[in-house]
Short mmCIF file of C-alpha atoms and ligand atoms in Angstrom, two decimals:
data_model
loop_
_atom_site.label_atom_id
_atom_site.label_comp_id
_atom_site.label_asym_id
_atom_site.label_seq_id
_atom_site.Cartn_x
_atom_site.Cartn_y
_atom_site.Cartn_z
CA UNK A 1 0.00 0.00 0.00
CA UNK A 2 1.45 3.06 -0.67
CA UNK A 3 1.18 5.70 1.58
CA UNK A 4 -0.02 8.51 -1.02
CA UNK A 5 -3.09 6.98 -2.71
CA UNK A 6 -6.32 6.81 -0.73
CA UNK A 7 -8.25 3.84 -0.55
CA UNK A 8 -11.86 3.32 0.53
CA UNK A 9 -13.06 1.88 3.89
CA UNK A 10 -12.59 -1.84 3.65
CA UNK A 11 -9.16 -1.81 1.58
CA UNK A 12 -7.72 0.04 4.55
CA UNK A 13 -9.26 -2.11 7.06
CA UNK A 14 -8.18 -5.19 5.68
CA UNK A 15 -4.44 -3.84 4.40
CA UNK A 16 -3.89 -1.12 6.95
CA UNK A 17 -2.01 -4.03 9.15
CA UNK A 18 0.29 -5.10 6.69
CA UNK A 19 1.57 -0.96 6.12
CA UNK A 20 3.32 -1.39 9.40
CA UNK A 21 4.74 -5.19 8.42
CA UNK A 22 3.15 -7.92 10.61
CA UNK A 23 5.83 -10.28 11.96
CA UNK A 24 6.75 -13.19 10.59
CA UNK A 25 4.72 -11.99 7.23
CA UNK A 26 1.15 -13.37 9.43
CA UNK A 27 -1.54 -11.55 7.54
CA UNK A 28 -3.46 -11.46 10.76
CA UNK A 29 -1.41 -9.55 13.68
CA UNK A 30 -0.84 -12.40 15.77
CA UNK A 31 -2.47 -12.79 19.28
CA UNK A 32 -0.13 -11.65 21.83
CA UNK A 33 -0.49 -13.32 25.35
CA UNK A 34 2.71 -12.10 26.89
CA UNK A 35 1.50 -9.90 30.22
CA UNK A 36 5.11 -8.83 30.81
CA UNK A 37 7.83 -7.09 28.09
CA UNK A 38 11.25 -8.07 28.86
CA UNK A 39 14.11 -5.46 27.92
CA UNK A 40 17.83 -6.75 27.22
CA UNK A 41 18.65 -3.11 28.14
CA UNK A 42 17.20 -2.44 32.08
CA UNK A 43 17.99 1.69 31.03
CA UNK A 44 15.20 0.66 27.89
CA UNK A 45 12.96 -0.30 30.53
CA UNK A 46 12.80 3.05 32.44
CA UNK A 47 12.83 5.12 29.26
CA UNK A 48 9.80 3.47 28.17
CA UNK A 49 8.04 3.88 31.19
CA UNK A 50 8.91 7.72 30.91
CA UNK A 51 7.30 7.41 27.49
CA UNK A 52 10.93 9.29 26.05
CA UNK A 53 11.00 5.87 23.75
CA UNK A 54 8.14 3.92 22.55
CA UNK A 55 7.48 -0.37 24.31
CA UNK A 56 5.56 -2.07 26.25
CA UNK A 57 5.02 -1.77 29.81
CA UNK A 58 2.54 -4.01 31.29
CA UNK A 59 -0.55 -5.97 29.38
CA UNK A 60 -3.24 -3.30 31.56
CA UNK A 61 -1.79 -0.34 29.33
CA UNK A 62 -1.78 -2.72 26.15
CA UNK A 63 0.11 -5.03 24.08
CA UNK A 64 0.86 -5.36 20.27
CA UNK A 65 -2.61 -7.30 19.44
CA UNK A 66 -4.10 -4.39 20.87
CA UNK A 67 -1.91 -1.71 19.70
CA UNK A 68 -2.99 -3.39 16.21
CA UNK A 69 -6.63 -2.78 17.00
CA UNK A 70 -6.61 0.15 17.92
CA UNK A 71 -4.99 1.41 14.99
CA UNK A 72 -7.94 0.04 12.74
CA UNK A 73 -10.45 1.56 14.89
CA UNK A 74 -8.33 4.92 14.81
CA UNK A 75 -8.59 4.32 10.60
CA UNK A 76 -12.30 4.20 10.51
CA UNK A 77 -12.93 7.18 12.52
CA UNK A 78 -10.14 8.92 10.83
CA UNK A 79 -8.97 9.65 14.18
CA UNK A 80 -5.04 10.80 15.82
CA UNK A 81 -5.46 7.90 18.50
CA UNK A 82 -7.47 5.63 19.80
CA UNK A 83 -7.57 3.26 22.80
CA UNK A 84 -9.21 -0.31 23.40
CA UNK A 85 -11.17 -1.36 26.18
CA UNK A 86 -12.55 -4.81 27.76
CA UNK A 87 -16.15 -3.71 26.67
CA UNK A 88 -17.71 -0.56 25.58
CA UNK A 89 -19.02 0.65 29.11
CA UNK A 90 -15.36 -0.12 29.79
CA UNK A 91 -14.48 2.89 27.53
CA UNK A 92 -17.83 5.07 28.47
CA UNK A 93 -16.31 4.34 32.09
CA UNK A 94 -12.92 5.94 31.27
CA UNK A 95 -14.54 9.07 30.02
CA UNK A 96 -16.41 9.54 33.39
CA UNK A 97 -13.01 8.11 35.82
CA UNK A 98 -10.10 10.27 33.58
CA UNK A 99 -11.73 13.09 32.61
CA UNK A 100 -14.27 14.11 35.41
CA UNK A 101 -13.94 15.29 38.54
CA UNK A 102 -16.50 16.03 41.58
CA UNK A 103 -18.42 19.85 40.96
CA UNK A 104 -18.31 19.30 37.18
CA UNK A 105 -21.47 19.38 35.01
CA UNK A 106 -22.39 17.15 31.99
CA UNK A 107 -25.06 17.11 29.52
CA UNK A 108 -26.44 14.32 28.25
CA UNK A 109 -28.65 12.92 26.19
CA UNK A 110 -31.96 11.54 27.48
CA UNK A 111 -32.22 8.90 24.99
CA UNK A 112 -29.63 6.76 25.96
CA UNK A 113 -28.75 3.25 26.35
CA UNK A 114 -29.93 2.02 29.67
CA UNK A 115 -26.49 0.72 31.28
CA UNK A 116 -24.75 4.24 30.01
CA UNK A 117 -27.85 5.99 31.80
CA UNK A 118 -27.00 4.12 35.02
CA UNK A 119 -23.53 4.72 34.64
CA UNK A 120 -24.43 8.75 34.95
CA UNK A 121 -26.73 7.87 37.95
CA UNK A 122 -23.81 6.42 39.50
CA UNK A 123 -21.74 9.77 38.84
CA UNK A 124 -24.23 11.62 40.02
CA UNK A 125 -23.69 10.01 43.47
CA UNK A 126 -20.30 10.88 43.35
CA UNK A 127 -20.52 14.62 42.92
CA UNK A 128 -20.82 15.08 39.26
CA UNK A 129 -24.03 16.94 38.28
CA UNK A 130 -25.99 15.87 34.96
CA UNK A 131 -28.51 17.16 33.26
CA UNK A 132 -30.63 14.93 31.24
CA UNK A 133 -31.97 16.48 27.44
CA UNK A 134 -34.26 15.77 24.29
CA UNK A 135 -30.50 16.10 22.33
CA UNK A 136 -32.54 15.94 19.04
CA UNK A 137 -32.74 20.00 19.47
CA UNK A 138 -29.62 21.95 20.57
CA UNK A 139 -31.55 24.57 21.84
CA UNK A 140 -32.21 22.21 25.07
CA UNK A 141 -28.87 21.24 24.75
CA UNK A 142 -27.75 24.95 24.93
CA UNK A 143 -30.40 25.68 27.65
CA UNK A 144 -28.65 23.39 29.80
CA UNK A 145 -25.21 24.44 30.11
CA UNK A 146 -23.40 26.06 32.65
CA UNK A 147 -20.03 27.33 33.44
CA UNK A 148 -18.95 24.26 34.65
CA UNK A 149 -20.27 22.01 31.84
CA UNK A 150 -17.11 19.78 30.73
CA UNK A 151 -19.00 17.45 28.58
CA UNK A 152 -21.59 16.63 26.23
CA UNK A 153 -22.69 13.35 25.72
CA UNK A 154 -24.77 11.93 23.00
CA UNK A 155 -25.64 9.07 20.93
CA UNK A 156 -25.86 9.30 17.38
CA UNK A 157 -28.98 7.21 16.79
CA UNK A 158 -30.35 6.15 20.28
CA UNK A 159 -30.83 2.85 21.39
CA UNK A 160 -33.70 1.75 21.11
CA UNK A 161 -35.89 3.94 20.45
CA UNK A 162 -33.71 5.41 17.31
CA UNK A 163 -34.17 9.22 18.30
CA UNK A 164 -31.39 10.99 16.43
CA UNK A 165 -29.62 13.38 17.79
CA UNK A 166 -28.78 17.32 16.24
CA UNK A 167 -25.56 16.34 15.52
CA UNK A 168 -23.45 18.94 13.30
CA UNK A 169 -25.35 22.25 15.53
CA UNK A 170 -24.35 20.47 18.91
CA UNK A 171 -20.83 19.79 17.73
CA UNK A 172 -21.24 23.53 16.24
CA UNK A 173 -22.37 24.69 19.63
CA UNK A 174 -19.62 23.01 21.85
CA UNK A 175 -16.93 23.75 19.46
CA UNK A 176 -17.83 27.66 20.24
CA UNK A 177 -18.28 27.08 24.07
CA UNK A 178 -14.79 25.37 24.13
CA UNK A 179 -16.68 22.21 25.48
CA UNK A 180 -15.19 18.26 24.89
CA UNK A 181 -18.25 16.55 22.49
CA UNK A 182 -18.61 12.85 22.80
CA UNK A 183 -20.17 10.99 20.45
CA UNK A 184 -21.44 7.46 20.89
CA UNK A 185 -21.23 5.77 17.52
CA UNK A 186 -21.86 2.64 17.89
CA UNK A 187 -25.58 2.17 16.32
CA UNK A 188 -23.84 3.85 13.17
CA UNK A 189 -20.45 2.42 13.08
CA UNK A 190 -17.24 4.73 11.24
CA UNK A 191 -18.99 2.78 8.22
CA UNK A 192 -22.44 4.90 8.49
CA UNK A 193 -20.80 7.84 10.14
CA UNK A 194 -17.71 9.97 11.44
CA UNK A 195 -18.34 11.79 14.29
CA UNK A 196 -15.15 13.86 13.42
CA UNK A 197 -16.87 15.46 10.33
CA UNK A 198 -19.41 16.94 13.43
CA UNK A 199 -16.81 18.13 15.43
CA UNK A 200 -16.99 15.41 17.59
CA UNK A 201 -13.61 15.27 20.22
CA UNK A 202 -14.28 11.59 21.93
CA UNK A 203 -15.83 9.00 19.25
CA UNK A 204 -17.10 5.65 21.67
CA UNK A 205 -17.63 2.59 19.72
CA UNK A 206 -18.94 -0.85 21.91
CA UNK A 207 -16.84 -2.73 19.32
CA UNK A 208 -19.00 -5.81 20.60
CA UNK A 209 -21.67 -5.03 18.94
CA UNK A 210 -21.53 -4.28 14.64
CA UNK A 211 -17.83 -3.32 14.22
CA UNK A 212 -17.16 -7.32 15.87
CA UNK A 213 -20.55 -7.94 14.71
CA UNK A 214 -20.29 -11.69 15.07
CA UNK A 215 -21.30 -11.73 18.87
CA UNK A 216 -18.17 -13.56 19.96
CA UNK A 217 -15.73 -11.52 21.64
CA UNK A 218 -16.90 -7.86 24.14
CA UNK A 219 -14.40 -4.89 23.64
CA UNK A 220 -15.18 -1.26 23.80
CA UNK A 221 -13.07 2.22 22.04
CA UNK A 222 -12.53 5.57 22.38
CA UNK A 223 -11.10 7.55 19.28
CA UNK A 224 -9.53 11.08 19.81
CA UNK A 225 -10.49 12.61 16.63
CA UNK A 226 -8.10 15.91 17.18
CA UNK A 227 -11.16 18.26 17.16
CA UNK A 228 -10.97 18.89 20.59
CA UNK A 229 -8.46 21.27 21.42
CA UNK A 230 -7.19 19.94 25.14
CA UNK A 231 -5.42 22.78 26.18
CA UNK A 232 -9.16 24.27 26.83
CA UNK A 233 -9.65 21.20 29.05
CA UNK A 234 -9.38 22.53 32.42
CA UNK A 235 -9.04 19.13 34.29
CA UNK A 236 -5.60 17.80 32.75
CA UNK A 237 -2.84 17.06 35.31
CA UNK A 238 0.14 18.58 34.94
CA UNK A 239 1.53 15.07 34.62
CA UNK A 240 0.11 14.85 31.21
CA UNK A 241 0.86 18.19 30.13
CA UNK A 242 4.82 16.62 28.81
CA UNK A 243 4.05 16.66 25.22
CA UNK A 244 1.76 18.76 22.44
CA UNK A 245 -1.58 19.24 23.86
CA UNK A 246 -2.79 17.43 21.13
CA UNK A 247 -1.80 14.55 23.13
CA UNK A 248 -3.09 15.48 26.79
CA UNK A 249 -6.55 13.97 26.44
CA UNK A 250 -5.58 10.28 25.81
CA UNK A 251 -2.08 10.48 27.73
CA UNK A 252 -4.85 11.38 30.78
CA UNK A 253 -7.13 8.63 29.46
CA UNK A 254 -4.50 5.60 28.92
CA UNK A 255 -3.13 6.55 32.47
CA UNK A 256 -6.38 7.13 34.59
CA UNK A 257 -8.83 5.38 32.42
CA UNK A 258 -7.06 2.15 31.41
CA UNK A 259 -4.16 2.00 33.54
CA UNK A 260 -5.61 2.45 36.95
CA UNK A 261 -9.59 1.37 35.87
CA UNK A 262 -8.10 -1.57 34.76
CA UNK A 263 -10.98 -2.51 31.70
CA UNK A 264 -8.37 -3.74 29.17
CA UNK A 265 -9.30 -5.33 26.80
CA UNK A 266 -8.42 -8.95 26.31
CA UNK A 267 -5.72 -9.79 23.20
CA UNK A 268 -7.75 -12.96 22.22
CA UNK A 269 -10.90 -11.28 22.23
CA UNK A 270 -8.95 -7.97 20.24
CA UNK A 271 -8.22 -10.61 17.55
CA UNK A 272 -11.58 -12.01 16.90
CA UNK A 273 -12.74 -7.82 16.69
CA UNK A 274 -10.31 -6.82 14.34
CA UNK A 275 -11.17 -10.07 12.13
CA UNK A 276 -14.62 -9.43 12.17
CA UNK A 277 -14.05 -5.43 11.20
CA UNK A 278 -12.50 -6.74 7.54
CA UNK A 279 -16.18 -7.15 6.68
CA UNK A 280 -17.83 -4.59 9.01
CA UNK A 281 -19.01 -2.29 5.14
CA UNK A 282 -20.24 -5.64 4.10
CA UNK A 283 -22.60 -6.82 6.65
CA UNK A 284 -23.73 -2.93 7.62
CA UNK A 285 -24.88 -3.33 3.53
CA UNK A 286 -26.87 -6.15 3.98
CA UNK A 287 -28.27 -5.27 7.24
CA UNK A 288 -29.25 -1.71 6.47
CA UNK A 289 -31.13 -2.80 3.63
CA UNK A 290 -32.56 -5.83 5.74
CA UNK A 291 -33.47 -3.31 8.56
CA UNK A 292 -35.45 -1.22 6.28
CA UNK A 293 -37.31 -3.73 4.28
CA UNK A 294 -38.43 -4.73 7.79
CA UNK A 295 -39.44 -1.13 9.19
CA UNK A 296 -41.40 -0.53 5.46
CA UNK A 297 -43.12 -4.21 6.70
CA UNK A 298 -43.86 -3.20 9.87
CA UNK A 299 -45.28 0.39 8.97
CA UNK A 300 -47.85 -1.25 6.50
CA UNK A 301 -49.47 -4.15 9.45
CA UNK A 302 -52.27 -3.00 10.99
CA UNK A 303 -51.20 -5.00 14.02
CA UNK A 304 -48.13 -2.58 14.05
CA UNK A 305 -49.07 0.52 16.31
CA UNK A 306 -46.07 2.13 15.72
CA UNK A 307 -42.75 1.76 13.73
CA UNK A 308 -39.27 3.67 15.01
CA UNK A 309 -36.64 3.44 12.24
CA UNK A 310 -34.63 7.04 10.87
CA UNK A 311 -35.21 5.09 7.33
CA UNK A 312 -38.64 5.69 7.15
CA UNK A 313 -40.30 9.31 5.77
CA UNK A 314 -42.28 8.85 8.96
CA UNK A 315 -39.03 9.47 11.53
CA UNK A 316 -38.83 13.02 12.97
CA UNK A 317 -35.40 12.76 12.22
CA UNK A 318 -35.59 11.06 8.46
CA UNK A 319 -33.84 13.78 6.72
CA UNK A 320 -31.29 14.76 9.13
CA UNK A 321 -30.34 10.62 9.38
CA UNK A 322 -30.30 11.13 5.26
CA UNK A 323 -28.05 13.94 5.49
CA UNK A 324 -25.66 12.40 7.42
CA UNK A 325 -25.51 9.05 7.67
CA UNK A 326 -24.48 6.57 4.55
CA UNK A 327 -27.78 4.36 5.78
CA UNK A 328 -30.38 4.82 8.79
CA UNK A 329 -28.85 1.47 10.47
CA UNK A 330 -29.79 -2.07 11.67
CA UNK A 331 -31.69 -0.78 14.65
CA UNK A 332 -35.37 -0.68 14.48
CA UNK A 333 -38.00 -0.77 17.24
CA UNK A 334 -41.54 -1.09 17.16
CA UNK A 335 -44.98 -1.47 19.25
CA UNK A 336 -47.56 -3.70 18.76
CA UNK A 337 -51.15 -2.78 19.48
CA UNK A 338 -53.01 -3.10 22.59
CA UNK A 339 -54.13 -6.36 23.05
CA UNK A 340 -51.28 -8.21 21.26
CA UNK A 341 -48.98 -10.23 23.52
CA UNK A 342 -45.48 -9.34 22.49
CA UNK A 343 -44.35 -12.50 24.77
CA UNK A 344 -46.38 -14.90 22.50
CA UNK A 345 -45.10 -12.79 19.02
CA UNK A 346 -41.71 -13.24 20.16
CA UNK A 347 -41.92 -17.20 20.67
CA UNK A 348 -43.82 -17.80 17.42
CA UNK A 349 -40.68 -16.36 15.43
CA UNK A 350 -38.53 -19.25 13.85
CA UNK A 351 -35.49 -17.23 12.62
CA UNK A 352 -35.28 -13.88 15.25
CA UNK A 353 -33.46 -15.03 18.37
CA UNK A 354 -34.49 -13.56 21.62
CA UNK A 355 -31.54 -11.60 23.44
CA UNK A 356 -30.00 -8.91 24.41
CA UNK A 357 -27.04 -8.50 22.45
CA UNK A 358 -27.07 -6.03 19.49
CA UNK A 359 -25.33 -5.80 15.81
CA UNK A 360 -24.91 -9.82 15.49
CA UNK A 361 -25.22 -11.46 12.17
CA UNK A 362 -28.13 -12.84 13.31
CA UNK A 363 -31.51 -11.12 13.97
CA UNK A 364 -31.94 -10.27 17.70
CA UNK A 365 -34.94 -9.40 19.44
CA UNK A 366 -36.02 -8.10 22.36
CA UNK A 367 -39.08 -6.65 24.73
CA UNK A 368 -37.61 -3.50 26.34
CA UNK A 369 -39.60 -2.69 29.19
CA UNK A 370 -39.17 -6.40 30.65
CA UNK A 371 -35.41 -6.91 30.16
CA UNK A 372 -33.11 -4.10 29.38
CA UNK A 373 -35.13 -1.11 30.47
CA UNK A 374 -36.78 -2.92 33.41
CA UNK A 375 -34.59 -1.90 36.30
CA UNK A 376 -35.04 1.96 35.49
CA UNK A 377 -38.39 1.95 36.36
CA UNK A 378 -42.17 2.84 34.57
CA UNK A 379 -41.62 6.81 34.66
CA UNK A 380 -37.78 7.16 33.56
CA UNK A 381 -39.35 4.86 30.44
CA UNK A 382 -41.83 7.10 29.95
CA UNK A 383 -39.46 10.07 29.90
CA UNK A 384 -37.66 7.98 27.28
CA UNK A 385 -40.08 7.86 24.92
CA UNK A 386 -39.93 3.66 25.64
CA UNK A 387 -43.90 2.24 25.74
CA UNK A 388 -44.30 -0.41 27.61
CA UNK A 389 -44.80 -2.63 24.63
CA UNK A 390 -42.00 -2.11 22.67
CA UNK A 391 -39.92 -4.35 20.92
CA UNK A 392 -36.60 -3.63 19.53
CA UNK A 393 -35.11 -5.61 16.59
CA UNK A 394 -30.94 -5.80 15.65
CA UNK A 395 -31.03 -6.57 12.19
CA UNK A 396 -28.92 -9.59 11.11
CA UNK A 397 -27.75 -10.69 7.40
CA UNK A 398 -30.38 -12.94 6.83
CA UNK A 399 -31.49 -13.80 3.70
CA UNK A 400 -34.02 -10.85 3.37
CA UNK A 401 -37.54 -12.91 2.19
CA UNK A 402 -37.11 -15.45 4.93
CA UNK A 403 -37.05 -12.35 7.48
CA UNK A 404 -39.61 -10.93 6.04
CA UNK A 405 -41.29 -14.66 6.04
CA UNK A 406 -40.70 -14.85 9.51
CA UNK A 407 -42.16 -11.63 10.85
CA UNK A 408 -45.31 -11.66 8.52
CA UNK A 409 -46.13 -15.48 10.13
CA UNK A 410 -45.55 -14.46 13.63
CA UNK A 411 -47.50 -11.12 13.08
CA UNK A 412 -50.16 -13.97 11.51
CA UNK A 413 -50.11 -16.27 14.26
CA UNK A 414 -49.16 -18.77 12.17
C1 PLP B 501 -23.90 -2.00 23.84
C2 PLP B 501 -23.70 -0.55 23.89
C3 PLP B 501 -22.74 0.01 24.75
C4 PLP B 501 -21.92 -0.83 25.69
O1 PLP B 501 -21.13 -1.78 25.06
P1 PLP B 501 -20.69 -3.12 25.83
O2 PLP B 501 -19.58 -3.65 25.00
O3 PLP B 501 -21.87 -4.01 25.89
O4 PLP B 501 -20.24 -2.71 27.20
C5 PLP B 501 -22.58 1.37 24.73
N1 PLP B 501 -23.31 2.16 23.93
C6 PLP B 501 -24.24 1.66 23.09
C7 PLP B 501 -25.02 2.59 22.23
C8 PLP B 501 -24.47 0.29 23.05
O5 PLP B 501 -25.40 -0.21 22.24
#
C-alpha cells in the first residue's frame, strides 16, 4: 500500500495491518499473550516507562494485538489515536473516571442506552451533576449548560428507540463554548458515520456489537479525533501536560482510564474484533437494507401501532439521518397494538433469536420494558419515549424474504 493513494473503507481495514509489516509476514497480527515485556537493556525499561521511547510496559496499558486494533479503529474514525477497552461501558467508564472530577457538570442525552444511563446515575452520586436532554434539538442542549459544563454526551442514533440526535449544531455549539463533544457511535459504526466530520472530540464505539458484529468476543473504544483542542480542558494534570496538547486527552485517558480502571481489553478477544471489522461495510450493507425492508413491513401491518426506524419518511429525524448518515442502520424498534402479547409474538418467530445483544449477524430481538429497560423503572421509560410494549429488533444478514417470512407469520399467528 502506498502511503499517497487513498483507498476506501474496507481496503484500509483489511491492508492497513500489513503498512506497518506484521511479523513473521502473518496476515493477521498475531495474538499476543505475553502480560510482561522483557528489555535486554534495564535503562530501555525506564525510558519506556517515561514514554521518552516507545514499548511495552505491562498488558493493563496494552500489548501489540491491541496496539494493532486500535490502529484500525483509529482508521475508521479517521482519528489521531485511539484506545481499546474490555467492553464498551469499559471505555464510556474511562470518560467519566479520567476526565471528570466532583463539581463538574455534563449534559447528556436523554435517549440513551440504559447501562450508560445508570452509569451517569452512578456519577451523580459521586458529585458530578448531569442534566438529562431531548438532544434531538440543541436549543435544550444549549439551555442546559453552565459554566462548569465539561462534557456533552450523545448518541448518534439512540438505542432503542432510534431518536437521532442534532448532531453537526451540537458539535457547532460546543466547538464555540470550548466544550469536549462525545459521540457514541456505535448504532452507526465509522462505516455509516464519522463523528469527526461533526466536530466530535471523543468518538465511543462498543466494538462488541456491529464493528465485531459476530457476537463472539466484548471490547469497547474511544477515538480522539483531534477536534478537541485539550489545552481548553481545564481538568488535565500537569503530569500529562509533557508533550503537544494534542496529546493530553488520551495520555490522561491511557493513564487514569485504562491504567488504573483496569478494563483492558483482552488480546484474544482484540483478535476475533479486528477479524470481524474486515467485513464490518459488508454486513452494515446487507443489514441496512434488511433493517429497512423490515421497518417498510412493519409500517404497512395493521397490528403494528407504531414503527421507530430514521429510514422511514415517517421518523422526525428522516432527513437529518439522510443527510448524514451513509444508511439509517440495523436498529429498528416497534410497538404492537393493545391487546397483542409481544411475549407470545416473540416465541412464534422461527429465525429472530431472543436476546440482548445487538449488531450480530443474526436477527436479535427483544421486549424492552421487561429486560433491558426494566430496572429503570415505569416513569424514567416514559421520559424515554420507551412504551411499555416495545420491541426492539438488531437486524442480522439474513437472507431478506425469509425475514420478512418470519415476521409476517408471527405477526399472523401462524
Ligand atoms: C452496547 C452498547 C454500549 C456498551 O457496550 P458493551 O460492550 O456491551 O459494554 C454502549 N453504547 C451503546 C449505544 C451500546 O449499544
Amino acid at each position: 500500500m502506498s502511503e499517497t493513494k487513498t483507498y476506501g473503507f474496507t481496503t484500509t481495514i483489511l491492508h492497513g495491518d500489513r503498512q506497518k509489516g506484521i511479523e513473521h509476514g502473518s496476515l493477521h497480527k498475531p495474538i499476543h499473550t505475553s502480560v510482561a515485556f522483557g528489555y535486554a537493556d534495564a535503562r530501555q525499561l525506564a525510558a519506556v516507562f517515561q514514554s521518552k521511547e516507545p514499548g511495552f510496559r505491562y498488558g493493563r496499558q496494552g500489548n501489540p494485538t491491541i496496539s494493532a486494533l486500535e490502529e484500525k479503529v483509529n482508521q475508521m474514525e479517521q482519528g489521531v489515536g485511539t484506545l481499546c477497552f474490555a467492553t464498551g461501558m469499559g471505555a464510556i467508564g474511562a470518560v467519566v473516571q479520567s476526565l471528570l472530577r466532583a463539581g463538574d457538570h455534563v449534559v447528556s442525552s436523554s435517549f440513551l442506552f440504559g447501562n450508560t444511563n445508570s452509569l451517569w446515575q452512578t456519577a451523580m452520586s459521586q458529585g458530578i451533576g448531569v442534566s438529562f436532554v431531548d438532544a434531538t434539538d440543541v436549543a435544550n442542549v444549549e439551555a442546559a449548560l453552565t459554566d462548569n459544563t465539561r462534557i456533552v454526551f450523545v448518541e448518534t442514533i439512540a438505542n432503542p428507540r432510534t431518536q437521532v440526535a442534532d448532531l453537526k449544531r451540537i458539535g457547532e455549539l460546543c466547538q464555540q463554548r470550548g466544550i469536549l463533544y462525545v459521540v457514541d457511535n456505535t448504532m452507526t459504526t465509522p462505516y455509516l458515520f464519522q463523528p469527526k466530520n461533526v466536530g466530535a472530540g471523543l468518538v465511543v464505539n462498543a466494538l462488541t456489537k456491529s464493528i465485531g458484529g459476530h457476537g463472539n468476543a466484548l471490547g469497547g473504544s474511544l477515538t480522539d479525533t483531534g477536534a478537541y483542542d485539550w489545552a481548553r480542558y481545564p481538568n488535565i494534570y500537569e503530569n500529562y501536560k509533557k508533550n503537544a496538547a494534542k496529546n493530553w486527552g488520551l495520555a490522561q485517558i491511557r493513564a487514569k482510564g485504562l491504567r488504573d480502571f483496569g478494563a483492558s481489553l483482552a488480546p484474544d478477544a482484540a483478535h476475533h474484533i479486528a477479524v470481524g471489522a474486515e467485513t464490518l461495510a459488508l454486513r452494515m450493507q446487507r443489514t441496512t437494507a434488511n433493517a429497512l425492508a423490515l421497518a417498510e413491513l412493519l409500517e404497512k401491518d395493521e397490528r403494528v401501532a407504531a414503527v421507530h426506524y430514521p429510514g422511514l419518511p415517517s421518523h422526525p429525524q428522516y432527513a437529518i439521518s439522510k443527510e448524514l448518515f451513509r444508511a439509517p442502520g440495523s436498529l429498528l424498534s416497534f410497538e404492537l397494538k393493545d391487546g397483542l402479547d409481544c411475549f407470545d409474538f416473540l416465541n412464534r418467530l422461527k429465525l429472530a433469536i431472543p436476546a440482548s445483544n445487538l449488531g450480530d449477524n443474526r436477527t436479535l430481538i427483544i421486549p424492552v420494558a421487561h429486560t433491558i429497560f426494566y430496572e429503570m423503572g415505569a416513569q424514567r421509560r416514559a421520559s424515554m419515549g420507551i412504551a411499555e410494549s416495545l420491541i426492539r429488533v438488531s437486524v442480522g444478514i439474513e437472507d431478506t424474504d425469509d425475514l420478512l417470512d418470519d415476521f409476517c407469520c408471527a405477526l399472523e399467528g401462524c
